[in-house]
Amino acid sequence: MRVLIVNTSEKTGGAAVAANRLMTALNNNGVKAKMLVRDKESNSLTVAGLPKSPLLHWHFLWERLVIFIHCRFSRKHLFEIDIANAGTDITRLREFQEADIIHLHWINQGMLSLRSIRKILQSGKPVVWTMHDIWPATAICHYTRGCHYFKSHCQCCKLLQGGGSQSDLSASVWKRKTWMLDGGNIYFVTCSKWLEAEAKSSALLKEHKITSIPNPIDTYIYAPQNKQAARRRLGLPEDKQIILFVSQRVTDERKGMAYFVDAVSHLVKNHPEVMEKIGIAVLGGHSEDVAGQLPLPVYAIGYVNDEKKIVEVYNSADVFVLPSLEDNLPNTIMEAMACGVPCVGFKVGGIPEEIDHKRNGYVAEYRHAEDFAHGIYWVLNEADYDMLSRQAVAKVTHCYSQQHVAMRYQEVYHQAMALKHYSL
């Protein structure tokens, strides 16, 4: 079986990381998998880039321009919307023609257009689409922010300036997505049970098969190390408890930094003694920008793309925090847990599927900063820490290992092939 994994980027972003890990997992478990990407960043023979063309950048610019106009020239939500009005026809490429299964992942920002996806569906090849967010089940948004229009018909989109209308950009893209899917068979896979339920409630996907399979992780790379040695290599204090926050861009509102700041303020207010005992490590772009907002010592690590160093950062921490306001199945929680670090997150999205409350971490009430603070304190000072750490590693080994995830995807591939033959 030959699988072609299609993703906009090879390495940048959570979806790219997950797609790359899946490719490795499949290849390690008897499936021949390759990636096709717009943004190729390595010399890997298992990753192919789109043919070089000025059109690749133009596709991205054209989509942004159309969105910018429909947002009445406001940049506020410019990169929270995708309309897939421009993209590459990959059906002519050798990699596509040699594949038995086409496996789409995150294909936005000019990689594939709705028209090119329809051509893929009309090619006769079985198609699997892993949803890393809700976009395939809505018109234009990646996170619904409580909107329920996608359950019937997208319109009046609040991401558009002025709140949109019944005939706005979301309504027109919804019609094009309906056309794109008409007569086609896609086996959709979500990374969390939460997103599976959301996708199944979409009027757009009501005729399609949907299941959930988590992202895989290499438990040989992401594994517990000596905490003190990791801190020495990173220049972090060895005599403090370290809270770790990680995000590709730590100022991303969706990742909840404002709630983390509030939670740390509650922590300091309720337990003044932590001022001398706790420090905060921040990994990700713009980490220096938030240092002054937190009432505890902050160690801004910045953006890191060296996987070995990232593993060291996780291993340097006593607790990992992710106060996301919307999230699917965050790779960062999985990575921290694989390194034996208990996690604290809000009860939202797929986070409660990763963190088992008071078994390998703490699940705080949604948007409740004081409960989040209590969770941090509980992990660091009240819980059986060694038990939490062991349970975190065990959860990842049992649910997210390469072999476990690869076997589940092989089942989906066989079902997708059977689904395609049945439709013919």
CSV table of C-alpha atoms in Angstrom, one decimal:
chain,number,residue,atom,x,y,z
A,1,MET,CA,0.0,0.0,0.0
A,2,ARG,CA,1.4,3.4,-1.0
A,3,VAL,CA,0.1,6.5,0.8
A,4,LEU,CA,0.6,10.1,-0.2
A,5,ILE,CA,0.3,12.5,2.7
A,6,VAL,CA,-0.5,16.0,1.5
A,7,ASN,CA,0.2,19.0,3.8
A,8,THR,CA,1.1,22.6,3.1
A,9,SER,CA,4.3,22.6,5.2
A,10,GLU,CA,6.8,19.9,5.9
A,11,LYS,CA,7.7,20.9,9.4
A,12,THR,CA,6.1,24.2,10.5
A,13,GLY,CA,3.0,24.1,12.6
A,14,GLY,CA,1.2,21.4,14.6
A,15,ALA,CA,-0.4,19.7,11.6
A,16,ALA,CA,3.0,19.4,9.8
A,17,VAL,CA,4.6,17.9,12.9
A,18,ALA,CA,1.7,15.4,13.2
A,19,ALA,CA,1.7,14.5,9.4
A,20,ASN,CA,5.5,14.0,9.5
A,21,ARG,CA,5.2,11.7,12.6
A,22,LEU,CA,2.4,9.8,10.9
A,23,MET,CA,4.6,9.3,7.8
A,24,THR,CA,7.4,7.9,10.0
A,25,ALA,CA,5.0,5.7,11.9
A,26,LEU,CA,3.5,4.2,8.7
A,27,ASN,CA,6.9,3.6,7.2
A,28,ASN,CA,8.0,1.9,10.4
A,29,ASN,CA,5.0,-0.4,10.3
A,30,GLY,CA,4.9,-1.8,6.8
A,31,VAL,CA,3.2,1.0,4.8
A,32,LYS,CA,5.0,3.0,2.1
A,33,ALA,CA,4.3,6.6,2.9
A,34,LYS,CA,5.5,9.8,1.3
A,35,MET,CA,4.7,13.5,1.9
A,36,LEU,CA,3.8,16.1,-0.7
A,37,VAL,CA,4.2,19.7,0.6
A,38,ARG,CA,4.4,23.2,-0.7
A,39,ASP,CA,7.0,24.2,1.7
A,40,LYS,CA,9.8,21.6,1.6
A,41,GLU,CA,12.4,22.3,4.3
A,42,SER,CA,14.6,19.2,4.3
A,43,ASN,CA,16.5,16.9,1.9
A,44,SER,CA,14.4,13.9,2.9
A,45,LEU,CA,13.7,11.5,0.0
A,46,THR,CA,10.3,10.7,1.5
A,47,VAL,CA,9.2,14.3,1.2
A,48,ALA,CA,8.4,15.8,-2.2
A,49,GLY,CA,7.8,19.5,-2.8
A,50,LEU,CA,5.4,21.0,-5.4
A,51,PRO,CA,7.2,22.0,-8.6
A,52,LYS,CA,8.8,25.4,-8.3
A,53,SER,CA,6.6,28.1,-9.7
A,54,PRO,CA,5.8,31.8,-9.1
A,55,LEU,CA,2.2,30.7,-8.9
A,56,LEU,CA,2.8,29.1,-5.5
A,57,HIS,CA,3.3,32.5,-3.9
A,58,TRP,CA,0.6,34.1,-6.0
A,59,HIS,CA,-2.0,31.5,-4.8
A,60,PHE,CA,-1.3,32.5,-1.2
A,61,LEU,CA,-1.4,36.3,-2.0
A,62,TRP,CA,-4.5,36.1,-4.1
A,63,GLU,CA,-6.4,34.2,-1.3
A,64,ARG,CA,-5.3,36.8,1.3
A,65,LEU,CA,-6.3,39.7,-1.0
A,66,VAL,CA,-9.8,38.3,-1.5
A,67,ILE,CA,-10.2,37.8,2.3
A,68,PHE,CA,-8.8,41.2,3.0
A,69,ILE,CA,-11.4,42.8,0.7
A,70,HIS,CA,-14.2,40.9,2.3
A,71,CYS,CA,-13.0,41.9,5.8
A,72,ARG,CA,-13.3,45.5,4.6
A,73,PHE,CA,-9.5,46.0,4.6
A,74,SER,CA,-9.2,44.9,8.3
A,75,ARG,CA,-6.3,42.6,9.2
A,76,LYS,CA,-7.9,41.5,12.5
A,77,HIS,CA,-9.0,38.1,11.3
A,78,LEU,CA,-7.0,37.9,8.1
A,79,PHE,CA,-5.1,34.7,9.0
A,80,GLU,CA,-8.0,33.0,10.8
A,81,ILE,CA,-9.9,32.6,7.5
A,82,ASP,CA,-9.2,30.3,4.6
A,83,ILE,CA,-11.3,30.1,1.4
A,84,ALA,CA,-9.1,27.9,-0.8
A,85,ASN,CA,-9.9,29.9,-4.0
A,86,ALA,CA,-6.4,29.1,-5.4
A,87,GLY,CA,-4.1,26.1,-5.3
A,88,THR,CA,-2.2,23.5,-7.3
A,89,ASP,CA,-3.6,20.6,-9.3
A,90,ILE,CA,-1.6,17.7,-7.9
A,91,THR,CA,-3.4,15.0,-9.9
A,92,ARG,CA,-0.8,15.3,-12.7
A,93,LEU,CA,2.2,14.7,-10.4
A,94,ARG,CA,4.1,11.4,-10.4
A,95,GLU,CA,3.7,11.2,-6.6
A,96,PHE,CA,-0.1,11.4,-6.9
A,97,GLN,CA,-0.3,8.9,-9.8
A,98,GLU,CA,1.8,6.3,-7.9
A,99,ALA,CA,-0.2,6.5,-4.7
A,100,ASP,CA,-2.9,4.0,-3.7
A,101,ILE,CA,-4.3,6.3,-1.0
A,102,ILE,CA,-4.4,10.1,-1.0
A,103,HIS,CA,-4.2,11.4,2.6
A,104,LEU,CA,-5.0,15.1,3.0
A,105,HIS,CA,-4.0,17.0,6.1
A,106,TRP,CA,-3.8,20.8,6.5
A,107,ILE,CA,-3.9,22.0,2.9
A,108,ASN,CA,-4.7,25.7,3.3
A,109,GLN,CA,-3.0,29.0,2.4
A,110,GLY,CA,-2.6,28.2,-1.3
A,111,MET,CA,-1.7,24.5,-1.2
A,112,LEU,CA,-4.9,23.2,-2.6
A,113,SER,CA,-8.0,24.9,-3.9
A,114,LEU,CA,-11.6,23.6,-3.6
A,115,ARG,CA,-11.4,22.9,-7.3
A,116,SER,CA,-8.2,20.9,-7.0
A,117,ILE,CA,-9.7,18.9,-4.1
A,118,ARG,CA,-12.7,18.1,-6.3
A,119,LYS,CA,-10.3,16.9,-9.0
A,120,ILE,CA,-8.6,14.6,-6.4
A,121,LEU,CA,-12.1,13.2,-5.6
A,122,GLN,CA,-12.8,12.6,-9.3
A,123,SER,CA,-9.5,10.8,-9.9
A,124,GLY,CA,-10.8,7.5,-8.7
A,125,LYS,CA,-8.3,7.2,-5.8
A,126,PRO,CA,-9.5,6.6,-2.2
A,127,VAL,CA,-9.2,9.8,-0.1
A,128,VAL,CA,-8.7,10.1,3.6
A,129,TRP,CA,-8.7,13.6,5.2
A,130,THR,CA,-7.3,14.1,8.7
A,131,MET,CA,-8.9,17.2,10.3
A,132,HIS,CA,-6.5,19.2,12.5
A,133,ASP,CA,-9.2,21.7,13.1
A,134,ILE,CA,-12.8,22.3,12.0
A,135,TRP,CA,-12.2,24.0,8.6
A,136,PRO,CA,-13.1,21.0,6.4
A,137,ALA,CA,-16.5,21.0,8.2
A,138,THR,CA,-17.2,24.7,8.0
A,139,ALA,CA,-17.0,27.4,5.3
A,140,ILE,CA,-14.1,29.5,6.2
A,141,CYS,CA,-13.1,29.3,9.9
A,142,HIS,CA,-10.6,26.9,11.6
A,143,TYR,CA,-12.2,27.3,15.1
A,144,THR,CA,-15.9,28.1,15.5
A,145,ARG,CA,-15.7,30.2,18.7
A,146,GLY,CA,-19.1,29.0,19.7
A,147,CYS,CA,-20.8,29.6,16.3
A,148,HIS,CA,-23.3,26.9,15.3
A,149,TYR,CA,-24.1,28.0,11.7
A,150,PHE,CA,-22.0,25.2,10.3
A,151,LYS,CA,-24.6,22.7,11.6
A,152,SER,CA,-27.0,24.0,9.0
A,153,HIS,CA,-25.5,26.5,6.6
A,154,CYS,CA,-22.6,28.9,7.2
A,155,GLN,CA,-23.6,32.6,7.0
A,156,CYS,CA,-23.3,35.8,9.0
A,157,CYS,CA,-19.7,35.0,9.9
A,158,LYS,CA,-18.5,37.0,12.9
A,159,LEU,CA,-14.9,36.8,11.6
A,160,LEU,CA,-15.9,39.2,8.8
A,161,GLN,CA,-16.1,42.9,9.5
A,162,GLY,CA,-19.5,43.9,10.7
A,163,GLY,CA,-20.6,40.3,11.5
A,164,GLY,CA,-21.2,39.3,7.9
A,165,SER,CA,-24.6,38.7,6.3
A,166,GLN,CA,-26.8,35.9,4.9
A,167,SER,CA,-24.9,36.2,1.6
A,168,ASP,CA,-21.4,36.9,2.9
A,169,LEU,CA,-18.1,35.2,2.0
A,170,SER,CA,-18.9,32.3,4.3
A,171,ALA,CA,-22.2,31.6,2.6
A,172,SER,CA,-20.6,31.6,-0.9
A,173,VAL,CA,-17.7,29.4,0.2
A,174,TRP,CA,-20.2,27.0,1.8
A,175,LYS,CA,-21.9,26.6,-1.5
A,176,ARG,CA,-18.5,25.9,-3.2
A,177,LYS,CA,-17.6,23.3,-0.6
A,178,THR,CA,-21.0,21.6,-1.1
A,179,TRP,CA,-20.2,21.5,-4.8
A,180,MET,CA,-16.6,20.2,-4.1
A,181,LEU,CA,-18.0,17.3,-2.0
A,182,ASP,CA,-20.9,16.4,-4.3
A,183,GLY,CA,-20.6,12.8,-5.4
A,184,GLY,CA,-17.2,12.4,-3.7
A,185,ASN,CA,-16.2,10.0,-1.0
A,186,ILE,CA,-13.8,11.1,1.7
A,187,TYR,CA,-13.1,9.2,4.9
A,188,PHE,CA,-12.6,11.9,7.5
A,189,VAL,CA,-10.4,11.4,10.5
A,190,THR,CA,-10.3,13.7,13.5
A,191,CYS,CA,-7.5,13.8,16.0
A,192,SER,CA,-9.8,13.9,19.0
A,193,LYS,CA,-13.2,12.6,19.9
A,194,TRP,CA,-14.3,16.1,20.6
A,195,LEU,CA,-13.6,17.2,17.0
A,196,GLU,CA,-15.2,14.0,15.7
A,197,ALA,CA,-18.5,15.0,17.4
A,198,GLU,CA,-18.2,18.6,16.0
A,199,ALA,CA,-17.5,17.3,12.5
A,200,LYS,CA,-20.5,14.9,12.7
A,201,SER,CA,-22.8,17.8,13.5
A,202,SER,CA,-21.8,19.6,10.3
A,203,ALA,CA,-24.4,19.7,7.6
A,204,LEU,CA,-21.5,19.8,5.1
A,205,LEU,CA,-20.2,16.3,6.1
A,206,LYS,CA,-23.4,14.5,6.9
A,207,GLU,CA,-23.0,12.0,4.0
A,208,HIS,CA,-19.4,11.1,4.9
A,209,LYS,CA,-17.7,8.6,7.2
A,210,ILE,CA,-16.0,10.2,10.2
A,211,THR,CA,-13.9,8.6,13.0
A,212,SER,CA,-11.1,9.7,15.4
A,213,ILE,CA,-7.5,8.6,15.6
A,214,PRO,CA,-5.0,10.5,17.7
A,215,ASN,CA,-1.7,11.9,16.4
A,216,PRO,CA,1.3,9.6,17.0
A,217,ILE,CA,4.5,10.4,18.8
A,218,ASP,CA,8.0,8.8,18.8
A,219,THR,CA,8.3,7.6,22.4
A,220,TYR,CA,12.0,6.8,21.8
A,221,ILE,CA,12.7,10.5,21.2
A,222,TYR,CA,10.2,12.0,23.6
A,223,ALA,CA,11.1,10.2,26.8
A,224,PRO,CA,12.1,11.1,30.4
A,225,GLN,CA,15.6,12.4,30.9
A,226,ASN,CA,17.5,13.6,34.0
A,227,LYS,CA,15.8,16.9,35.0
A,228,GLN,CA,18.8,18.5,36.6
A,229,ALA,CA,21.1,17.7,33.7
A,230,ALA,CA,18.5,19.1,31.2
A,231,ARG,CA,18.4,22.4,33.2
A,232,ARG,CA,22.1,22.7,33.3
A,233,ARG,CA,22.4,22.4,29.5
A,234,LEU,CA,19.6,25.0,29.1
A,235,GLY,CA,20.9,27.4,31.8
A,236,LEU,CA,17.8,27.1,33.9
A,237,PRO,CA,17.9,27.2,37.7
A,238,GLU,CA,18.2,23.8,39.4
A,239,ASP,CA,16.8,25.0,42.7
A,240,LYS,CA,13.4,26.1,41.5
A,241,GLN,CA,10.2,24.3,40.4
A,242,ILE,CA,9.7,25.1,36.7
A,243,ILE,CA,6.4,25.8,35.0
A,244,LEU,CA,6.6,25.4,31.3
A,245,PHE,CA,4.5,27.2,28.6
A,246,VAL,CA,5.0,26.2,25.0
A,247,SER,CA,3.4,27.6,21.8
A,248,GLN,CA,4.6,28.3,18.3
A,249,ARG,CA,3.6,31.9,19.0
A,250,VAL,CA,3.0,32.5,22.7
A,251,THR,CA,1.0,35.7,22.1
A,252,ASP,CA,-1.6,33.7,20.1
A,253,GLU,CA,-4.9,34.7,21.9
A,254,ARG,CA,-6.3,31.2,21.4
A,255,LYS,CA,-3.4,29.7,23.4
A,256,GLY,CA,-4.7,31.6,26.5
A,257,MET,CA,-1.6,33.5,27.7
A,258,ALA,CA,-3.9,36.1,29.3
A,259,TYR,CA,-5.5,33.3,31.4
A,260,PHE,CA,-2.1,32.0,32.3
A,261,VAL,CA,-1.0,35.4,33.5
A,262,ASP,CA,-4.2,35.7,35.6
A,263,ALA,CA,-3.7,32.2,37.0
A,264,VAL,CA,-0.1,32.9,38.1
A,265,SER,CA,-1.3,36.1,39.8
A,266,HIS,CA,-3.8,34.0,41.7
A,267,LEU,CA,-1.1,31.5,42.5
A,268,VAL,CA,1.2,34.2,44.0
A,269,LYS,CA,-1.7,35.8,45.9
A,270,ASN,CA,-2.9,32.6,47.5
A,271,HIS,CA,0.6,31.1,48.1
A,272,PRO,CA,3.1,34.0,48.5
A,273,GLU,CA,5.9,31.5,49.3
A,274,VAL,CA,6.0,30.4,45.7
A,275,MET,CA,7.7,33.7,44.8
A,276,GLU,CA,11.0,32.1,46.0
A,277,LYS,CA,10.4,28.6,44.8
A,278,ILE,CA,8.9,28.8,41.2
A,279,GLY,CA,10.1,30.0,37.8
A,280,ILE,CA,8.4,30.0,34.4
A,281,ALA,CA,10.1,28.8,31.2
A,282,VAL,CA,8.4,30.0,28.0
A,283,LEU,CA,9.3,28.3,24.7
A,284,GLY,CA,8.1,29.8,21.4
A,285,GLY,CA,8.1,32.9,19.3
A,286,HIS,CA,7.6,36.3,21.1
A,287,SER,CA,8.4,34.7,24.4
A,288,GLU,CA,10.3,37.8,25.5
A,289,ASP,CA,7.1,39.9,25.0
A,290,VAL,CA,5.3,38.2,27.8
A,291,ALA,CA,8.1,38.1,30.4
A,292,GLY,CA,7.1,41.4,32.0
A,293,GLN,CA,3.4,40.3,32.4
A,294,LEU,CA,4.1,37.4,34.8
A,295,PRO,CA,4.7,38.0,38.5
A,296,LEU,CA,7.3,35.2,38.7
A,297,PRO,CA,10.8,34.9,37.3
A,298,VAL,CA,10.5,34.2,33.5
A,299,TYR,CA,13.1,32.3,31.4
A,300,ALA,CA,12.4,33.2,27.8
A,301,ILE,CA,13.8,30.4,25.6
A,302,GLY,CA,12.4,31.7,22.4
A,303,TYR,CA,11.6,29.8,19.2
A,304,VAL,CA,13.5,26.5,18.9
A,305,ASN,CA,13.3,24.0,16.0
A,306,ASP,CA,16.0,21.6,17.2
A,307,GLU,CA,14.0,18.5,18.4
A,308,LYS,CA,16.8,17.4,20.7
A,309,LYS,CA,16.7,20.8,22.5
A,310,ILE,CA,12.9,20.8,22.6
A,311,VAL,CA,12.9,17.4,24.4
A,312,GLU,CA,15.4,18.9,26.9
A,313,VAL,CA,13.1,21.8,27.5
A,314,TYR,CA,10.2,19.5,28.3
A,315,ASN,CA,12.4,17.4,30.6
A,316,SER,CA,13.5,20.5,32.5
A,317,ALA,CA,10.0,21.2,33.6
A,318,ASP,CA,8.0,20.1,36.7
A,319,VAL,CA,4.6,20.9,35.2
A,320,PHE,CA,3.5,21.8,31.7
A,321,VAL,CA,0.6,24.3,31.2
A,322,LEU,CA,-1.6,25.0,28.2
A,323,PRO,CA,-4.6,27.3,28.9
A,324,SER,CA,-5.9,27.0,25.3
A,325,LEU,CA,-9.4,28.4,24.7
A,326,GLU,CA,-9.9,26.2,21.7
A,327,ASP,CA,-7.7,23.2,20.7
A,328,ASN,CA,-8.0,19.8,19.0
A,329,LEU,CA,-5.4,17.4,20.4
A,330,PRO,CA,-2.3,19.5,21.2
A,331,ASN,CA,1.0,17.9,20.3
A,332,THR,CA,2.6,19.9,23.1
A,333,ILE,CA,0.6,18.1,25.9
A,334,MET,CA,1.5,14.7,24.3
A,335,GLU,CA,5.2,15.7,24.1
A,336,ALA,CA,5.3,16.8,27.7
A,337,MET,CA,3.5,13.7,29.0
A,338,ALA,CA,5.9,11.5,27.0
A,339,CYS,CA,8.7,13.1,28.9
A,340,GLY,CA,7.0,12.4,32.2
A,341,VAL,CA,5.8,15.9,32.9
A,342,PRO,CA,2.3,16.3,34.3
A,343,CYS,CA,0.1,18.8,32.5
A,344,VAL,CA,-2.6,21.4,33.4
A,345,GLY,CA,-5.1,22.5,30.8
A,346,PHE,CA,-8.7,23.8,30.5
A,347,LYS,CA,-11.6,21.5,30.0
A,348,VAL,CA,-12.0,22.3,26.3
A,349,GLY,CA,-11.6,20.5,23.0
A,350,GLY,CA,-9.5,17.4,23.0
A,351,ILE,CA,-7.5,18.4,26.1
A,352,PRO,CA,-9.5,16.3,28.6
A,353,GLU,CA,-8.9,13.3,26.3
A,354,GLU,CA,-5.1,13.7,26.9
A,355,ILE,CA,-5.1,14.7,30.5
A,356,ASP,CA,-6.8,12.3,32.9
A,357,HIS,CA,-7.9,14.6,35.8
A,358,LYS,CA,-5.7,14.0,38.9
A,359,ARG,CA,-4.2,10.9,37.3
A,360,ASN,CA,-1.5,12.4,35.0
A,361,GLY,CA,-2.3,16.1,35.5
A,362,TYR,CA,-5.2,18.5,36.2
A,363,VAL,CA,-8.1,19.6,34.0
A,364,ALA,CA,-9.3,23.0,35.1
A,365,GLU,CA,-12.8,24.4,34.6
A,366,TYR,CA,-13.0,26.3,31.3
A,367,ARG,CA,-11.7,29.9,31.5
A,368,HIS,CA,-11.4,29.6,35.3
A,369,ALA,CA,-8.0,31.1,36.0
A,370,GLU,CA,-8.2,30.5,39.8
A,371,ASP,CA,-8.9,26.8,39.2
A,372,PHE,CA,-6.1,26.7,36.7
A,373,ALA,CA,-3.8,28.2,39.5
A,374,HIS,CA,-5.1,25.5,41.9
A,375,GLY,CA,-4.2,22.8,39.4
A,376,ILE,CA,-0.6,24.1,39.1
A,377,TYR,CA,-0.2,24.2,42.9
A,378,TRP,CA,-1.8,20.8,43.3
A,379,VAL,CA,0.6,19.2,40.8
A,380,LEU,CA,3.6,20.8,42.3
A,381,ASN,CA,2.8,20.5,46.0
A,382,GLU,CA,-0.1,18.2,46.9
A,383,ALA,CA,-0.2,15.3,44.4
A,384,ASP,CA,1.9,12.2,44.4
A,385,TYR,CA,4.2,13.6,41.7
A,386,ASP,CA,6.1,10.4,40.8
A,387,MET,CA,2.7,8.7,40.3
A,388,LEU,CA,1.5,11.5,38.0
A,389,SER,CA,4.8,11.3,36.0
A,390,ARG,CA,4.5,7.5,35.6
A,391,GLN,CA,0.9,7.7,34.5
A,392,ALA,CA,1.7,10.4,32.0
A,393,VAL,CA,4.3,8.2,30.3
A,394,ALA,CA,2.0,5.2,30.4
A,395,LYS,CA,-0.9,7.2,28.8
A,396,VAL,CA,1.3,8.2,25.8
A,397,THR,CA,2.7,4.7,25.4
A,398,HIS,CA,-0.7,3.1,25.4
A,399,CYS,CA,-2.6,5.6,23.3
A,400,TYR,CA,-0.2,7.6,21.1
A,401,SER,CA,2.7,5.3,20.1
A,402,GLN,CA,3.6,5.0,16.5
A,403,GLN,CA,2.6,1.3,16.2
A,404,HIS,CA,-0.8,1.9,17.8
A,405,VAL,CA,-1.7,4.9,15.6
A,406,ALA,CA,-0.2,3.3,12.4
A,407,MET,CA,-2.4,0.2,12.9
A,408,ARG,CA,-5.5,2.3,13.3
A,409,TYR,CA,-4.8,4.2,10.1
A,410,GLN,CA,-4.2,1.0,8.2
A,411,GLU,CA,-7.7,0.0,9.1
A,412,VAL,CA,-9.1,3.3,7.8
A,413,TYR,CA,-7.1,3.0,4.6
A,414,HIS,CA,-8.6,-0.4,3.9
A,415,GLN,CA,-12.1,0.9,4.7
A,416,ALA,CA,-11.6,3.9,2.4
A,417,MET,CA,-10.5,1.6,-0.4
A,418,ALA,CA,-13.6,-0.6,0.2
A,419,LEU,CA,-15.8,2.6,0.4
A,420,LYS,CA,-14.4,3.7,-3.0
A,421,HIS,CA,-15.0,0.4,-4.7
A,422,TYR,CA,-18.5,0.3,-3.2
A,423,SER,CA,-19.3,3.7,-4.6
A,424,LEU,CA,-18.1,2.6,-8.1
